[in-house]
PDB file of C-alpha atoms in Angstrom:
ATOM      1  CA  UNK A1053       0.026   0.014  -0.022  1.00 50.00           C
ATOM      2  CA  UNK A1054       1.384   3.428  -0.971  1.00 61.00           C
ATOM      3  CA  UNK A1055       1.615   6.500   1.098  1.00 79.00           C
ATOM      4  CA  UNK A1056      -1.595   8.316   1.875  1.00 79.00           C
ATOM      5  CA  UNK A1057      -2.245  11.850   0.463  1.00 89.00           C
ATOM      6  CA  UNK A1058      -2.760  14.761   2.769  1.00 91.00           C
ATOM      7  CA  UNK A1059      -6.393  14.770   1.799  1.00 90.00           C
ATOM      8  CA  UNK A1060      -6.730  11.065   2.866  1.00 91.00           C
ATOM      9  CA  UNK A1061      -4.902  11.745   6.165  1.00 92.00           C
ATOM     10  CA  UNK A1062      -6.974  14.834   6.914  1.00 93.00           C
ATOM     11  CA  UNK A1063     -10.234  12.840   6.166  1.00 93.00           C
ATOM     12  CA  UNK A1064      -9.035   9.858   8.209  1.00 93.00           C
ATOM     13  CA  UNK A1065      -8.249  12.223  11.129  1.00 93.00           C
ATOM     14  CA  UNK A1066     -11.845  13.671  10.952  1.00 93.00           C
ATOM     15  CA  UNK A1067     -13.334  10.234  10.903  1.00 95.00           C
ATOM     16  CA  UNK A1068     -11.073   8.966  13.729  1.00 95.00           C
ATOM     17  CA  UNK A1069     -11.983  11.945  15.923  1.00 94.00           C
ATOM     18  CA  UNK A1070     -15.752  11.685  15.376  1.00 94.00           C
ATOM     19  CA  UNK A1071     -15.850   7.922  15.762  1.00 94.00           C
ATOM     20  CA  UNK A1072     -13.944   8.207  19.012  1.00 93.00           C
ATOM     21  CA  UNK A1073     -16.582  10.592  20.292  1.00 94.00           C
ATOM     22  CA  UNK A1074     -19.387   8.274  19.022  1.00 93.00           C
ATOM     23  CA  UNK A1075     -17.809   5.228  20.780  1.00 91.00           C
ATOM     24  CA  UNK A1076     -17.327   7.189  24.002  1.00 91.00           C
ATOM     25  CA  UNK A1077     -20.966   8.247  23.983  1.00 91.00           C
ATOM     26  CA  UNK A1078     -22.720   5.158  22.491  1.00 88.00           C
ATOM     27  CA  UNK A1079     -20.022   2.476  22.688  1.00 85.00           C
ATOM     28  CA  UNK A1080     -21.465   0.856  25.686  1.00 85.00           C
ATOM     29  CA  UNK A1081     -24.757   0.008  23.958  1.00 86.00           C
ATOM     30  CA  UNK A1082     -22.949  -1.446  20.954  1.00 85.00           C
ATOM     31  CA  UNK A1083     -20.374  -3.538  22.977  1.00 83.00           C
ATOM     32  CA  UNK A1084     -21.432  -3.647  26.627  1.00 84.00           C
ATOM     33  CA  UNK A1085     -18.743  -3.329  29.186  1.00 81.00           C
ATOM     34  CA  UNK A1086     -15.916  -2.728  26.654  1.00 82.00           C
ATOM     35  CA  UNK A1087     -13.854   0.357  26.469  1.00 86.00           C
ATOM     36  CA  UNK A1088     -13.331   1.059  22.702  1.00 88.00           C
ATOM     37  CA  UNK A1089     -10.344   3.060  21.240  1.00 89.00           C
ATOM     38  CA  UNK A1090     -10.183   3.970  17.677  1.00 92.00           C
ATOM     39  CA  UNK A1091      -6.399   3.455  17.108  1.00 92.00           C
ATOM     40  CA  UNK A1092      -5.995   4.017  13.332  1.00 93.00           C
ATOM     41  CA  UNK A1093      -8.186   4.958  10.337  1.00 94.00           C
ATOM     42  CA  UNK A1094      -7.097   4.380   6.793  1.00 94.00           C
ATOM     43  CA  UNK A1095      -9.057   5.851   3.965  1.00 94.00           C
ATOM     44  CA  UNK A1096      -8.982   4.684   0.207  1.00 93.00           C
ATOM     45  CA  UNK A1097      -7.853   7.323  -2.257  1.00 93.00           C
ATOM     46  CA  UNK A1098     -11.386   7.909  -3.400  1.00 92.00           C
ATOM     47  CA  UNK A1099     -12.476   8.391   0.161  1.00 91.00           C
ATOM     48  CA  UNK A1100     -15.301   5.816  -0.223  1.00 93.00           C
ATOM     49  CA  UNK A1101     -13.969   3.128   2.189  1.00 95.00           C
ATOM     50  CA  UNK A1102     -12.679   3.749   5.696  1.00 95.00           C
ATOM     51  CA  UNK A1103     -10.818   0.978   7.462  1.00 95.00           C
ATOM     52  CA  UNK A1104     -11.086   1.529  11.202  1.00 95.00           C
ATOM     53  CA  UNK A1105      -8.823  -0.311  13.641  1.00 94.00           C
ATOM     54  CA  UNK A1106     -10.242  -0.758  17.119  1.00 92.00           C
ATOM     55  CA  UNK A1107      -8.606  -1.658  20.420  1.00 88.00           C
ATOM     56  CA  UNK A1108     -10.848  -3.125  23.203  1.00 84.00           C
ATOM     57  CA  UNK A1109     -10.197  -2.779  26.933  1.00 81.00           C
ATOM     58  CA  UNK A1110     -12.140  -4.344  29.813  1.00 75.00           C
ATOM     59  CA  UNK A1111     -13.156  -7.207  27.700  1.00 74.00           C
ATOM     60  CA  UNK A1112     -11.910 -10.780  27.584  1.00 76.00           C
ATOM     61  CA  UNK A1113     -13.373 -11.442  24.119  1.00 82.00           C
ATOM     62  CA  UNK A1114     -12.222  -8.572  21.729  1.00 82.00           C
ATOM     63  CA  UNK A1115     -13.297 -10.638  18.776  1.00 84.00           C
ATOM     64  CA  UNK A1116     -16.783 -11.023  20.070  1.00 87.00           C
ATOM     65  CA  UNK A1117     -16.928  -7.214  20.811  1.00 87.00           C
ATOM     66  CA  UNK A1118     -15.696  -6.576  17.300  1.00 88.00           C
ATOM     67  CA  UNK A1119     -18.487  -8.755  15.881  1.00 90.00           C
ATOM     68  CA  UNK A1120     -21.026  -6.757  18.007  1.00 89.00           C
ATOM     69  CA  UNK A1121     -19.612  -3.553  16.466  1.00 91.00           C
ATOM     70  CA  UNK A1122     -19.698  -5.001  12.989  1.00 92.00           C
ATOM     71  CA  UNK A1123     -23.379  -5.869  13.397  1.00 93.00           C
ATOM     72  CA  UNK A1124     -24.123  -2.135  14.148  1.00 92.00           C
ATOM     73  CA  UNK A1125     -22.247  -0.708  11.056  1.00 94.00           C
ATOM     74  CA  UNK A1126     -25.259   0.801   9.406  1.00 94.00           C
ATOM     75  CA  UNK A1127     -26.249   2.571  12.783  1.00 94.00           C
ATOM     76  CA  UNK A1128     -22.549   3.799  13.281  1.00 93.00           C
ATOM     77  CA  UNK A1129     -22.289   5.034   9.660  1.00 94.00           C
ATOM     78  CA  UNK A1130     -25.545   6.887  10.001  1.00 94.00           C
ATOM     79  CA  UNK A1131     -24.445   8.604  13.189  1.00 94.00           C
ATOM     80  CA  UNK A1132     -21.037   9.374  11.685  1.00 94.00           C
ATOM     81  CA  UNK A1133     -22.790  10.861   8.718  1.00 93.00           C
ATOM     82  CA  UNK A1134     -24.710  13.197  10.886  1.00 92.00           C
ATOM     83  CA  UNK A1135     -21.407  14.374  12.531  1.00 91.00           C
ATOM     84  CA  UNK A1136     -19.355  14.874   9.243  1.00 90.00           C
ATOM     85  CA  UNK A1137     -22.057  16.058   6.880  1.00 87.00           C
ATOM     86  CA  UNK A1138     -20.533  19.489   6.660  1.00 86.00           C
ATOM     87  CA  UNK A1139     -16.982  18.153   5.973  1.00 83.00           C
ATOM     88  CA  UNK A1140     -17.644  15.370   3.475  1.00 83.00           C
ATOM     89  CA  UNK A1141     -19.810  14.890   0.415  1.00 86.00           C
ATOM     90  CA  UNK A1142     -20.215  11.108   0.989  1.00 87.00           C
ATOM     91  CA  UNK A1143     -20.085   9.031   4.181  1.00 92.00           C
ATOM     92  CA  UNK A1144     -17.466   6.215   3.524  1.00 94.00           C
ATOM     93  CA  UNK A1145     -18.361   2.662   3.882  1.00 95.00           C
ATOM     94  CA  UNK A1146     -16.950   1.456   7.200  1.00 95.00           C
ATOM     95  CA  UNK A1147     -14.851  -1.590   7.758  1.00 95.00           C
ATOM     96  CA  UNK A1148     -13.847  -2.499  11.303  1.00 94.00           C
ATOM     97  CA  UNK A1149     -10.738  -4.393  12.202  1.00 92.00           C
ATOM     98  CA  UNK A1150      -9.167  -5.596  15.491  1.00 90.00           C
ATOM     99  CA  UNK A1151      -5.984  -3.871  16.336  1.00 84.00           C
ATOM    100  CA  UNK A1152      -4.026  -6.439  18.143  1.00 75.00           C
ATOM    101  CA  UNK A1153      -0.910  -4.380  18.644  1.00 74.00           C
ATOM    102  CA  UNK A1154      -1.309  -4.529  22.431  1.00 69.00           C
ATOM    103  CA  UNK A1155      -1.561  -8.318  22.371  1.00 70.00           C
ATOM    104  CA  UNK A1156       1.501  -8.546  20.131  1.00 75.00           C
ATOM    105  CA  UNK A1157       3.450  -6.362  22.568  1.00 74.00           C
ATOM    106  CA  UNK A1158       2.353  -8.437  25.590  1.00 75.00           C
ATOM    107  CA  UNK A1159       3.385 -11.534  23.692  1.00 77.00           C
ATOM    108  CA  UNK A1160       6.847 -10.116  22.801  1.00 83.00           C
ATOM    109  CA  UNK A1161       7.342  -9.083  26.379  1.00 81.00           C
ATOM    110  CA  UNK A1162       6.680 -12.512  27.643  1.00 82.00           C
ATOM    111  CA  UNK A1163       9.134 -13.992  25.091  1.00 84.00           C
ATOM    112  CA  UNK A1164      11.930 -11.587  26.038  1.00 83.00           C
ATOM    113  CA  UNK A1165      11.178 -12.330  29.770  1.00 84.00           C
ATOM    114  CA  UNK A1166      11.319 -15.991  29.187  1.00 82.00           C
ATOM    115  CA  UNK A1167      14.671 -15.632  27.225  1.00 83.00           C
ATOM    116  CA  UNK A1168      16.114 -13.549  29.974  1.00 81.00           C
ATOM    117  CA  UNK A1169      15.373 -16.124  32.637  1.00 80.00           C
ATOM    118  CA  UNK A1170      17.083 -18.883  30.719  1.00 75.00           C
ATOM    119  CA  UNK A1171      20.573 -19.652  31.845  1.00 75.00           C
ATOM    120  CA  UNK A1172      23.335 -18.150  29.643  1.00 72.00           C
ATOM    121  CA  UNK A1173      25.478 -20.439  27.563  1.00 71.00           C
ATOM    122  CA  UNK A1174      29.219 -19.994  28.160  1.00 67.00           C
ATOM    123  CA  UNK A1175      30.982 -18.346  25.205  1.00 62.00           C
TER     124      UNK A1175
END
């Protein structure tokens, strides 16, 4: 994937900010008990599709929470459209993905901890 244009980056920033506000306000009804963070938004060059990466806290089943969010895409897109109507001609199609960066970091930390506990081999 090539680099994003300034226009794509600006539009992605608008979507990220407005979705974060929506998840803060309505997120509990879409994924009860989960704290949802919009970690990254990528927009296609024609601004028709927004790929949104979400991170979930306070939930053991992030994949289940993601499915709950995906089942509410039309409602979320409608509410986003109301918020960005003065900044965009079209409301992009939304695609939600799980941002597993935190899980990856924890996994790597565990591996490094395990390595550091192993006895060193003499040179």
